[in-house]
Amino acid sequence: MHKTAVPPSTEPDKDHSINDSSDSHSQIPRRDFIKRTSLALAGSAAASSMLLPTRRAVAAGPTEITFASAKFFGKQTIADIAESYNKAQDKVRVMYKELPPPSSSTEVHQQLVQQLARRNGEPDVFTQDIIWIAEFADAKWALPLDEYFNSDAMKDYFPGMVQACTWQGKLTALPWFVDSGMLYYRKDLLADLNARAPETWDELIDAAKQLTSSGKSKLGFLWQAKQAEVLVCDLVSFIGSNGGSILEPDGKTVRIAEEPAVEAVQLMHDLIRKYKVSPEDVLSWDEEPSRRPFTGGDAVFLRNWSYVWKVAQNESESSVANKVGVAPLPHFPGKKSAAALGGYQYGVNAHSKNREAAIDFVRWMSSPETQLQFALQLGLCPTRPSVLADPKVGQEQPFMRQLKDVFVGAIPRPVTPKYPQVTLVLQSQISRALTTGEVKAELAAAKAKIQTIVAA
Ligand code: GLC
């Protein structure tokens, strides 16, 4: 049994992680707050001394809108990008409210739901994980955007993204960035074996076993099995790589207890317990704890999102810079590689009192120019093919072009307004299957629970 030398840390990765676990805090700079407050005071004082209606004083300034998003950052933060919008025009002023990072998916979701359910128009604009689009649309919290972005305008995005942003025929989210799971591997270690990046799980197991038993690598394959959203992402790719699925696109037919899924979850279990190529620690790891031993030079393979690419290449952060390759995740014999579709998209609050301003802001945020900034400054893969084709993206993030098919072909997690309940069932039943080894029984239980949820 391999135990990692790097214990899962709760310390946030300050420099890079878009999936870290640091605290959220508001991003409104203090000086701006003071400036705005004093302006407002001056405005109302002037208004009352001149006996002007206050509404006129307010109407003269920019329309203020609030924008809530999970925390992402690289060379720049979302607050920086929102500030560029504020500087670029004077009609709208965005106040940014930072939520927890995307790896704390449940917490981000909870905070957004609490705000949106009040139906008071706050926040005017939000970003939503791809898995909440159906729920927010069904609850009528997300404004349908078709009248602002017609089908011609939407032709400039990857069709799969437009589909993911559409619920029951209405566009209720505007594409921001796409992410997908991928396989990071050590080029130098595989070269020692004269091996290429593994295409099947058997090849991965074989290479990991050889390299760990010869002492060339401490650990084999790292992934994420913490009882959290990322476990469902990993699950989707294992099941998909065996030709199976969790829930049919009809949103009703549950396939989690069928043979391809059972075999896939058995493999997840066996990687840890039978083949022993994944350390037991994966059971408590989400993105960052699994990433650290890999960029620390202790493992051959890692499943993770695209943010790892930049971290791995950065010498101050990684002891394996220039030694890391990226490939599609492996598959079962005769089947195809599969990746879980991730990423966040923009939503406009259906109750926003500043609808036009909110639309102006999301239009700018999703524009080719801003998507290019997100790709170059924050490492977020564009949802516009024209931006992905920009040579600057090729230079800065070469793997994005190389893995274009992985991004474009990624498989969505179950698409249903009940997703928050479905994911909790999956997280707990799969965790139990991995620790007890009772794969069939746990998947049968998952099927029964999910059927009840989606039938309600
Ligand atoms: C990434 C994905 C997101 C997913 C999350 C899980 O941030 O973009 O879709 O839910 O990871 O941790």
Short mmCIF file of C-alpha atoms and ligand atoms in Angstrom, two decimals:
data_model
loop_
_atom_site.label_atom_id
_atom_site.label_comp_id
_atom_site.label_asym_id
_atom_site.label_seq_id
_atom_site.Cartn_x
_atom_site.Cartn_y
_atom_site.Cartn_z
CA MET A 1 0.00 0.00 0.00
CA HIS A 2 1.42 3.37 -0.96
CA LYS A 3 0.95 6.23 1.38
CA THR A 4 1.71 9.70 0.16
CA ALA A 5 4.46 11.64 1.84
CA VAL A 6 2.50 14.83 1.27
CA PRO A 7 -0.47 14.86 3.60
CA PRO A 8 -3.67 16.41 2.31
CA SER A 9 -3.34 19.99 3.36
CA THR A 10 -6.05 22.39 4.25
CA GLU A 11 -3.78 25.30 3.39
CA PRO A 12 -5.11 27.15 0.38
CA ASP A 13 -2.81 27.38 -2.59
CA LYS A 14 -2.42 31.12 -2.75
CA ASP A 15 -0.89 31.40 -6.15
CA HIS A 16 -2.84 29.42 -8.63
CA SER A 17 -5.61 27.17 -7.78
CA ILE A 18 -8.95 27.83 -9.34
CA ASN A 19 -10.15 24.90 -7.29
CA ASP A 20 -8.56 25.67 -3.94
CA SER A 21 -10.33 25.87 -0.66
CA SER A 22 -9.65 29.32 0.67
CA ASP A 23 -12.20 31.54 2.29
CA SER A 24 -14.44 33.87 0.43
CA HIS A 25 -14.51 37.55 1.03
CA SER A 26 -15.95 40.57 -0.63
CA GLN A 27 -13.79 42.12 -3.30
CA ILE A 28 -15.02 45.69 -3.16
CA PRO A 29 -11.89 47.75 -2.53
CA ARG A 30 -12.14 49.86 0.61
CA ARG A 31 -11.27 53.07 -1.16
CA ASP A 32 -14.04 52.47 -3.70
CA PHE A 33 -16.45 51.82 -0.91
CA ILE A 34 -15.49 55.07 0.77
CA LYS A 35 -15.62 56.90 -2.54
CA ARG A 36 -19.04 55.51 -3.33
CA THR A 37 -20.38 56.13 0.14
CA SER A 38 -19.18 59.73 0.18
CA LEU A 39 -20.47 60.30 -3.32
CA ALA A 40 -23.84 58.94 -2.29
CA LEU A 41 -23.85 61.14 0.79
CA ALA A 42 -22.77 64.17 -1.21
CA GLY A 43 -25.40 63.30 -3.80
CA SER A 44 -28.23 63.10 -1.32
CA ALA A 45 -27.06 66.20 0.53
CA ALA A 46 -26.95 68.13 -2.71
CA ALA A 47 -30.31 66.72 -3.70
CA SER A 48 -32.01 67.75 -0.50
CA SER A 49 -30.37 71.16 -0.35
CA MET A 50 -31.49 71.86 -3.91
CA LEU A 51 -34.81 70.16 -3.23
CA LEU A 52 -34.32 67.91 -6.23
CA PRO A 53 -35.96 64.54 -6.17
CA THR A 54 -33.34 61.99 -5.04
CA ARG A 55 -34.19 59.79 -8.02
CA ARG A 56 -32.68 62.31 -10.40
CA ALA A 57 -29.43 62.38 -8.46
CA VAL A 58 -29.27 58.58 -8.61
CA ALA A 59 -30.18 58.47 -12.28
CA ALA A 60 -27.23 60.70 -13.11
CA GLY A 61 -24.62 58.15 -11.95
CA PRO A 62 -23.87 54.73 -13.35
CA THR A 63 -26.32 51.90 -12.64
CA GLU A 64 -24.85 49.71 -9.93
CA ILE A 65 -25.22 45.98 -10.31
CA THR A 66 -24.04 43.14 -8.11
CA PHE A 67 -22.15 40.15 -9.47
CA ALA A 68 -21.55 36.95 -7.49
CA SER A 69 -19.15 34.27 -8.61
CA ALA A 70 -17.14 31.36 -7.26
CA LYS A 71 -13.51 32.30 -6.82
CA PHE A 72 -11.18 31.77 -9.80
CA PHE A 73 -7.78 33.27 -10.29
CA GLY A 74 -4.46 33.01 -12.08
CA LYS A 75 -2.36 36.00 -13.07
CA GLN A 76 -5.51 38.06 -12.52
CA THR A 77 -8.67 37.66 -10.48
CA ILE A 78 -12.30 37.98 -11.47
CA ALA A 79 -12.34 41.22 -9.50
CA ASP A 80 -9.63 42.55 -11.85
CA ILE A 81 -11.63 41.61 -14.92
CA ALA A 82 -14.82 43.15 -13.51
CA GLU A 83 -12.83 46.29 -12.74
CA SER A 84 -11.69 46.43 -16.40
CA TYR A 85 -15.37 46.50 -17.35
CA ASN A 86 -16.00 49.32 -14.87
CA LYS A 87 -13.15 51.28 -16.40
CA ALA A 88 -14.15 50.54 -20.00
CA GLN A 89 -17.50 52.35 -19.75
CA ASP A 90 -19.36 54.68 -17.41
CA LYS A 91 -22.98 53.53 -17.60
CA VAL A 92 -22.75 50.48 -15.36
CA ARG A 93 -20.75 49.85 -12.22
CA VAL A 94 -20.26 46.26 -11.11
CA MET A 95 -19.88 45.38 -7.43
CA TYR A 96 -18.22 41.97 -7.19
CA LYS A 97 -19.05 39.51 -4.42
CA GLU A 98 -16.71 36.57 -4.21
CA LEU A 99 -18.09 33.15 -3.27
CA PRO A 100 -16.00 30.09 -2.22
CA PRO A 101 -13.85 28.32 -4.82
CA PRO A 102 -15.48 25.84 -7.24
CA SER A 103 -14.09 22.77 -5.44
CA SER A 104 -16.44 23.79 -2.59
CA SER A 105 -19.28 23.30 -5.03
CA THR A 106 -21.94 22.57 -2.41
CA GLU A 107 -21.12 25.76 -0.47
CA VAL A 108 -21.14 27.94 -3.58
CA HIS A 109 -24.49 26.41 -4.53
CA GLN A 110 -25.95 26.98 -1.06
CA GLN A 111 -24.96 30.64 -1.00
CA LEU A 112 -26.38 31.29 -4.44
CA VAL A 113 -29.62 29.47 -3.72
CA GLN A 114 -30.11 31.42 -0.50
CA GLN A 115 -29.80 34.69 -2.41
CA LEU A 116 -31.74 33.75 -5.53
CA ALA A 117 -34.62 32.21 -3.57
CA ARG A 118 -35.33 35.61 -1.99
CA ARG A 119 -36.36 36.81 -5.47
CA ASN A 120 -35.28 40.33 -4.60
CA GLY A 121 -33.02 40.80 -7.62
CA GLU A 122 -29.75 40.21 -5.74
CA PRO A 123 -27.27 39.45 -7.18
CA ASP A 124 -28.09 40.90 -10.59
CA VAL A 125 -25.57 38.62 -12.29
CA PHE A 126 -24.08 35.35 -11.09
CA THR A 127 -21.94 32.56 -12.41
CA GLN A 128 -23.32 29.05 -12.22
CA ASP A 129 -21.68 25.66 -12.34
CA ILE A 130 -22.88 23.82 -15.43
CA ILE A 131 -24.79 21.39 -13.16
CA TRP A 132 -27.15 24.05 -11.76
CA ILE A 133 -28.44 25.46 -15.03
CA ALA A 134 -31.51 23.19 -15.15
CA GLU A 135 -32.33 23.85 -11.48
CA PHE A 136 -32.00 27.66 -11.69
CA ALA A 137 -33.99 27.75 -14.93
CA ASP A 138 -36.72 25.50 -13.58
CA ALA A 139 -37.02 27.64 -10.43
CA LYS A 140 -37.32 30.69 -12.74
CA TRP A 141 -34.39 32.36 -10.99
CA ALA A 142 -32.40 32.62 -14.22
CA LEU A 143 -33.68 35.05 -16.83
CA PRO A 144 -34.24 33.54 -20.32
CA LEU A 145 -31.75 35.31 -22.54
CA ASP A 146 -33.04 34.47 -26.04
CA GLU A 147 -34.36 37.94 -26.72
CA TYR A 148 -30.89 39.40 -26.07
CA PHE A 149 -28.77 36.69 -27.69
CA ASN A 150 -30.43 35.28 -30.79
CA SER A 151 -29.57 32.01 -32.48
CA ASP A 152 -27.19 33.78 -34.86
CA ALA A 153 -25.16 35.19 -31.99
CA MET A 154 -25.08 31.75 -30.36
CA LYS A 155 -23.53 30.20 -33.48
CA ASP A 156 -20.25 31.74 -32.31
CA TYR A 157 -20.07 29.29 -29.38
CA PHE A 158 -19.44 25.53 -29.28
CA PRO A 159 -22.86 23.94 -29.92
CA GLY A 160 -22.48 21.63 -26.89
CA MET A 161 -22.08 24.67 -24.66
CA VAL A 162 -25.17 26.33 -26.06
CA GLN A 163 -27.04 23.11 -25.43
CA ALA A 164 -25.72 22.97 -21.85
CA CYS A 165 -26.91 26.57 -21.35
CA THR A 166 -30.41 25.78 -22.64
CA TRP A 167 -33.23 24.39 -20.53
CA GLN A 168 -36.52 23.35 -22.12
CA GLY A 169 -35.81 25.29 -25.27
CA LYS A 170 -34.77 28.51 -23.53
CA LEU A 171 -31.27 29.91 -23.26
CA THR A 172 -30.98 30.61 -19.53
CA ALA A 173 -27.21 30.91 -19.24
CA LEU A 174 -24.56 32.58 -21.37
CA PRO A 175 -21.37 30.60 -21.98
CA TRP A 176 -18.26 31.56 -20.01
CA PHE A 177 -15.68 28.72 -19.93
CA VAL A 178 -15.56 24.99 -20.46
CA ASP A 179 -13.55 22.54 -18.42
CA SER A 180 -13.14 18.79 -18.51
CA GLY A 181 -11.29 16.06 -16.68
CA MET A 182 -7.99 14.95 -18.25
CA LEU A 183 -4.99 12.74 -17.57
CA TYR A 184 -1.72 14.36 -16.55
CA TYR A 185 1.29 12.07 -16.85
CA ARG A 186 5.04 12.15 -16.36
CA LYS A 187 6.64 12.09 -19.79
CA ASP A 188 10.08 11.26 -18.37
CA LEU A 189 8.85 8.23 -16.40
CA LEU A 190 6.87 6.80 -19.31
CA ALA A 191 9.89 7.32 -21.58
CA ASP A 192 11.86 5.10 -19.19
CA LEU A 193 9.37 2.36 -19.94
CA ASN A 194 9.32 3.17 -23.63
CA ALA A 195 5.60 3.67 -23.14
CA ARG A 196 3.18 6.26 -24.55
CA ALA A 197 0.36 7.85 -22.58
CA PRO A 198 -1.98 4.99 -21.60
CA GLU A 199 -5.09 4.61 -23.70
CA THR A 200 -6.71 1.91 -21.61
CA TRP A 201 -7.05 1.52 -17.84
CA ASP A 202 -5.02 -1.70 -18.10
CA GLU A 203 -2.13 0.20 -19.68
CA LEU A 204 -2.33 2.80 -16.91
CA ILE A 205 -2.33 0.14 -14.18
CA ASP A 206 0.56 -1.65 -15.82
CA ALA A 207 2.75 1.45 -16.14
CA ALA A 208 1.90 2.63 -12.62
CA LYS A 209 2.78 -0.79 -11.17
CA GLN A 210 6.09 -1.00 -13.00
CA LEU A 211 7.18 2.50 -12.03
CA THR A 212 6.20 2.19 -8.38
CA SER A 213 7.62 -1.30 -7.88
CA SER A 214 10.94 -0.27 -9.44
CA GLY A 215 11.03 2.68 -7.02
CA LYS A 216 11.06 5.25 -9.84
CA SER A 217 7.88 6.80 -8.48
CA LYS A 218 6.45 6.76 -5.00
CA LEU A 219 2.82 6.85 -6.17
CA GLY A 220 0.91 5.65 -9.23
CA PHE A 221 -2.43 7.24 -10.18
CA LEU A 222 -3.99 10.11 -8.21
CA TRP A 223 -7.63 11.13 -8.49
CA GLN A 224 -10.42 12.41 -6.24
CA ALA A 225 -12.84 10.29 -4.23
CA LYS A 226 -13.67 12.68 -1.40
CA GLN A 227 -17.41 12.78 -0.72
CA ALA A 228 -17.77 15.94 -2.79
CA GLU A 229 -18.87 17.08 -6.24
CA VAL A 230 -15.58 16.10 -7.82
CA LEU A 231 -16.24 12.44 -6.99
CA VAL A 232 -19.25 12.58 -9.31
CA CYS A 233 -17.06 14.12 -12.02
CA ASP A 234 -14.59 11.26 -11.71
CA LEU A 235 -17.49 8.79 -11.65
CA VAL A 236 -18.91 10.15 -14.91
CA SER A 237 -15.60 9.64 -16.67
CA PHE A 238 -15.06 6.10 -15.35
CA ILE A 239 -18.60 5.04 -16.29
CA GLY A 240 -18.46 6.85 -19.64
CA SER A 241 -15.15 5.14 -20.43
CA ASN A 242 -17.03 1.83 -20.26
CA GLY A 243 -19.89 3.01 -22.49
CA GLY A 244 -22.31 3.44 -19.55
CA SER A 245 -24.22 6.34 -18.06
CA ILE A 246 -25.89 7.47 -14.82
CA LEU A 247 -29.12 9.03 -16.06
CA GLU A 248 -30.47 9.09 -19.60
CA PRO A 249 -31.01 12.48 -21.27
CA ASP A 250 -34.77 11.92 -20.69
CA GLY A 251 -33.99 12.78 -17.04
CA LYS A 252 -35.95 9.74 -15.83
CA THR A 253 -34.19 6.51 -16.84
CA VAL A 254 -31.55 5.62 -14.27
CA ARG A 255 -28.67 3.46 -15.53
CA ILE A 256 -26.32 3.62 -12.55
CA ALA A 257 -26.93 -0.02 -11.53
CA GLU A 258 -26.28 -1.50 -14.99
CA GLU A 259 -23.27 -3.58 -15.95
CA PRO A 260 -21.03 -0.85 -17.47
CA ALA A 261 -21.47 1.33 -14.37
CA VAL A 262 -20.95 -1.58 -11.97
CA GLU A 263 -17.70 -2.54 -13.74
CA ALA A 264 -16.53 1.08 -13.71
CA VAL A 265 -17.14 1.58 -9.98
CA GLN A 266 -15.51 -1.80 -9.34
CA LEU A 267 -12.44 -0.47 -11.19
CA MET A 268 -12.43 2.69 -9.04
CA HIS A 269 -12.43 0.42 -5.98
CA ASP A 270 -9.82 -1.93 -7.39
CA LEU A 271 -7.39 0.83 -8.32
CA ILE A 272 -7.11 1.47 -4.59
CA ARG A 273 -7.65 -1.95 -3.00
CA LYS A 274 -6.74 -4.59 -5.58
CA TYR A 275 -4.14 -3.12 -7.92
CA LYS A 276 -2.97 -0.69 -5.25
CA VAL A 277 -1.90 1.88 -7.85
CA SER A 278 -3.91 4.66 -6.14
CA PRO A 279 -3.21 5.49 -2.50
CA GLU A 280 -6.03 5.23 0.06
CA ASP A 281 -5.68 8.99 0.45
CA VAL A 282 -7.68 9.50 -2.75
CA LEU A 283 -10.72 8.70 -0.61
CA SER A 284 -10.28 12.00 1.21
CA TRP A 285 -8.89 14.08 -1.63
CA ASP A 286 -10.53 16.70 -3.80
CA GLU A 287 -8.64 18.64 -6.48
CA GLU A 288 -5.80 20.36 -4.67
CA PRO A 289 -4.72 17.61 -2.26
CA SER A 290 -4.46 15.25 -5.24
CA ARG A 291 -2.59 17.80 -7.34
CA ARG A 292 0.16 18.59 -4.83
CA PRO A 293 1.94 15.19 -4.71
CA PHE A 294 1.87 15.07 -8.51
CA THR A 295 3.49 18.45 -9.08
CA GLY A 296 5.76 17.59 -6.14
CA GLY A 297 7.17 14.79 -8.30
CA ASP A 298 5.73 11.87 -6.33
CA ALA A 299 3.32 10.31 -8.83
CA VAL A 300 3.11 9.04 -12.41
CA PHE A 301 -0.51 9.96 -13.23
CA LEU A 302 -3.12 12.47 -12.10
CA ARG A 303 -6.74 13.03 -13.15
CA ASN A 304 -7.61 16.70 -12.77
CA TRP A 305 -9.00 19.83 -14.48
CA SER A 306 -7.19 22.17 -16.84
CA TYR A 307 -5.90 24.55 -14.12
CA VAL A 308 -3.18 22.03 -13.27
CA TRP A 309 -1.39 22.61 -16.58
CA LYS A 310 -0.03 26.03 -15.63
CA VAL A 311 0.80 25.00 -12.08
CA ALA A 312 2.74 21.98 -13.38
CA GLN A 313 4.81 24.15 -15.73
CA ASN A 314 5.67 26.75 -13.12
CA GLU A 315 9.10 26.02 -11.68
CA SER A 316 8.50 27.84 -8.43
CA GLU A 317 5.49 25.62 -7.81
CA SER A 318 6.37 22.34 -9.45
CA SER A 319 9.36 20.04 -9.36
CA VAL A 320 8.24 18.46 -12.65
CA ALA A 321 8.10 21.50 -14.96
CA ASN A 322 8.65 20.36 -18.59
CA LYS A 323 8.13 16.73 -17.59
CA VAL A 324 4.34 16.71 -17.67
CA GLY A 325 2.13 15.66 -20.57
CA VAL A 326 -1.67 15.77 -20.84
CA ALA A 327 -3.88 13.23 -22.59
CA PRO A 328 -7.51 12.11 -22.69
CA LEU A 329 -8.41 9.82 -19.78
CA PRO A 330 -8.05 6.06 -20.44
CA HIS A 331 -10.95 3.76 -21.31
CA PHE A 332 -12.04 0.13 -21.02
CA PRO A 333 -10.98 -2.24 -23.84
CA GLY A 334 -12.81 -1.46 -27.06
CA LYS A 335 -14.54 1.59 -25.52
CA LYS A 336 -13.92 5.34 -25.81
CA SER A 337 -12.26 7.84 -23.51
CA ALA A 338 -14.73 9.98 -21.54
CA ALA A 339 -14.41 13.19 -19.57
CA ALA A 340 -16.86 14.95 -17.28
CA LEU A 341 -18.06 18.33 -18.51
CA GLY A 342 -17.24 21.13 -16.08
CA GLY A 343 -17.07 24.89 -16.15
CA TYR A 344 -19.14 27.86 -15.07
CA GLN A 345 -21.55 30.01 -17.10
CA TYR A 346 -23.21 33.40 -16.59
CA GLY A 347 -26.73 33.86 -15.35
CA VAL A 348 -28.88 36.99 -15.06
CA ASN A 349 -31.26 37.14 -12.12
CA ALA A 350 -34.84 36.98 -13.42
CA HIS A 351 -35.78 39.46 -10.66
CA SER A 352 -32.97 41.90 -11.37
CA LYS A 353 -34.10 45.51 -11.23
CA ASN A 354 -31.24 46.44 -13.55
CA ARG A 355 -31.83 44.05 -16.38
CA GLU A 356 -30.35 46.12 -19.22
CA ALA A 357 -27.20 46.86 -17.23
CA ALA A 358 -26.88 43.18 -16.28
CA ILE A 359 -27.20 42.15 -19.92
CA ASP A 360 -24.59 44.69 -20.96
CA PHE A 361 -22.18 43.26 -18.41
CA VAL A 362 -22.65 39.57 -19.35
CA ARG A 363 -22.40 40.47 -23.03
CA TRP A 364 -19.01 42.03 -22.29
CA MET A 365 -17.93 39.15 -20.04
CA SER A 366 -18.73 36.60 -22.73
CA SER A 367 -17.29 38.65 -25.61
CA PRO A 368 -14.34 37.30 -27.63
CA GLU A 369 -12.01 39.91 -26.10
CA THR A 370 -12.90 39.08 -22.51
CA GLN A 371 -12.83 35.32 -23.14
CA LEU A 372 -9.32 35.80 -24.47
CA GLN A 373 -8.34 37.58 -21.24
CA PHE A 374 -9.83 34.76 -19.19
CA ALA A 375 -7.85 32.20 -21.21
CA LEU A 376 -4.56 34.09 -20.96
CA GLN A 377 -4.84 35.49 -17.44
CA LEU A 378 -6.87 32.85 -15.60
CA GLY A 379 -6.32 29.74 -17.74
CA LEU A 380 -10.04 29.25 -18.44
CA CYS A 381 -10.79 27.50 -21.73
CA PRO A 382 -12.91 29.61 -24.10
CA THR A 383 -16.39 28.54 -25.18
CA ARG A 384 -15.93 30.36 -28.49
CA PRO A 385 -14.02 28.34 -31.13
CA SER A 386 -12.62 31.57 -32.60
CA VAL A 387 -10.97 32.46 -29.28
CA LEU A 388 -9.62 28.94 -28.78
CA ALA A 389 -8.06 29.27 -32.25
CA ASP A 390 -6.26 32.51 -31.30
CA PRO A 391 -2.48 31.98 -31.57
CA LYS A 392 -2.01 33.64 -28.16
CA VAL A 393 -4.05 30.88 -26.54
CA GLY A 394 -1.92 28.32 -28.40
CA GLN A 395 1.22 29.87 -26.93
CA GLU A 396 0.00 30.35 -23.39
CA GLN A 397 -2.07 27.15 -22.96
CA PRO A 398 -0.94 24.73 -25.72
CA PHE A 399 -2.80 21.77 -24.19
CA MET A 400 -6.17 23.47 -24.76
CA ARG A 401 -5.84 23.14 -28.52
CA GLN A 402 -4.33 19.66 -28.24
CA LEU A 403 -7.30 18.49 -26.12
CA LYS A 404 -9.97 20.42 -27.99
CA ASP A 405 -11.91 17.21 -28.65
CA VAL A 406 -11.83 16.35 -24.95
CA PHE A 407 -13.36 19.71 -24.04
CA VAL A 408 -15.89 19.66 -26.83
CA GLY A 409 -16.87 16.01 -26.32
CA ALA A 410 -17.07 16.04 -22.51
CA ILE A 411 -20.07 14.27 -20.96
CA PRO A 412 -22.50 16.25 -18.78
CA ARG A 413 -23.37 15.07 -15.30
CA PRO A 414 -27.08 14.12 -14.97
CA VAL A 415 -29.12 16.98 -16.43
CA THR A 416 -32.11 17.54 -14.14
CA PRO A 417 -33.46 20.35 -11.95
CA LYS A 418 -33.10 17.85 -9.09
CA TYR A 419 -29.34 17.62 -9.57
CA PRO A 420 -28.46 18.89 -6.06
CA GLN A 421 -30.32 15.90 -4.56
CA VAL A 422 -28.99 13.45 -7.16
CA THR A 423 -25.38 14.42 -6.52
CA LEU A 424 -25.71 13.94 -2.76
CA VAL A 425 -27.00 10.40 -3.31
CA LEU A 426 -24.19 9.64 -5.75
CA GLN A 427 -21.53 11.10 -3.48
CA SER A 428 -22.62 9.05 -0.49
CA GLN A 429 -23.36 5.74 -2.28
CA ILE A 430 -20.15 5.81 -4.33
CA SER A 431 -18.10 6.64 -1.23
CA ARG A 432 -19.63 3.64 0.48
CA ALA A 433 -19.01 1.40 -2.54
CA LEU A 434 -15.36 2.43 -2.55
CA THR A 435 -14.83 1.84 1.15
CA THR A 436 -16.95 -1.31 1.61
CA GLY A 437 -16.40 -2.92 -1.79
CA GLU A 438 -20.17 -3.66 -1.95
CA VAL A 439 -20.39 -2.14 -5.40
CA LYS A 440 -23.54 -3.83 -6.72
CA ALA A 441 -25.55 -3.27 -3.56
CA GLU A 442 -24.55 0.39 -3.25
CA LEU A 443 -25.35 1.10 -6.89
CA ALA A 444 -28.71 -0.64 -6.57
CA ALA A 445 -29.44 1.60 -3.57
CA ALA A 446 -28.30 4.66 -5.53
CA LYS A 447 -30.62 3.70 -8.40
CA ALA A 448 -33.65 3.35 -6.12
CA LYS A 449 -33.00 6.72 -4.44
CA ILE A 450 -32.35 8.57 -7.69
CA GLN A 451 -35.47 7.09 -9.25
CA THR A 452 -37.55 8.44 -6.39
CA ILE A 453 -35.94 11.88 -6.70
CA VAL A 454 -36.39 12.27 -10.46
CA ALA A 455 -39.92 10.87 -10.42
CA ALA A 456 -41.10 13.42 -7.83
C1 GLC B 1 -14.64 22.25 -11.51
C2 GLC B 1 -15.70 22.17 -12.59
C3 GLC B 1 -17.08 22.16 -11.99
C4 GLC B 1 -17.17 21.07 -10.95
C5 GLC B 1 -16.12 21.26 -9.87
C6 GLC B 1 -16.12 20.08 -8.90
O1 GLC B 1 -14.64 23.51 -10.93
O2 GLC B 1 -15.58 23.25 -13.48
O3 GLC B 1 -18.04 21.97 -13.02
O4 GLC B 1 -18.46 20.99 -10.37
O5 GLC B 1 -14.85 21.31 -10.47
O6 GLC B 1 -15.16 20.23 -7.91
#
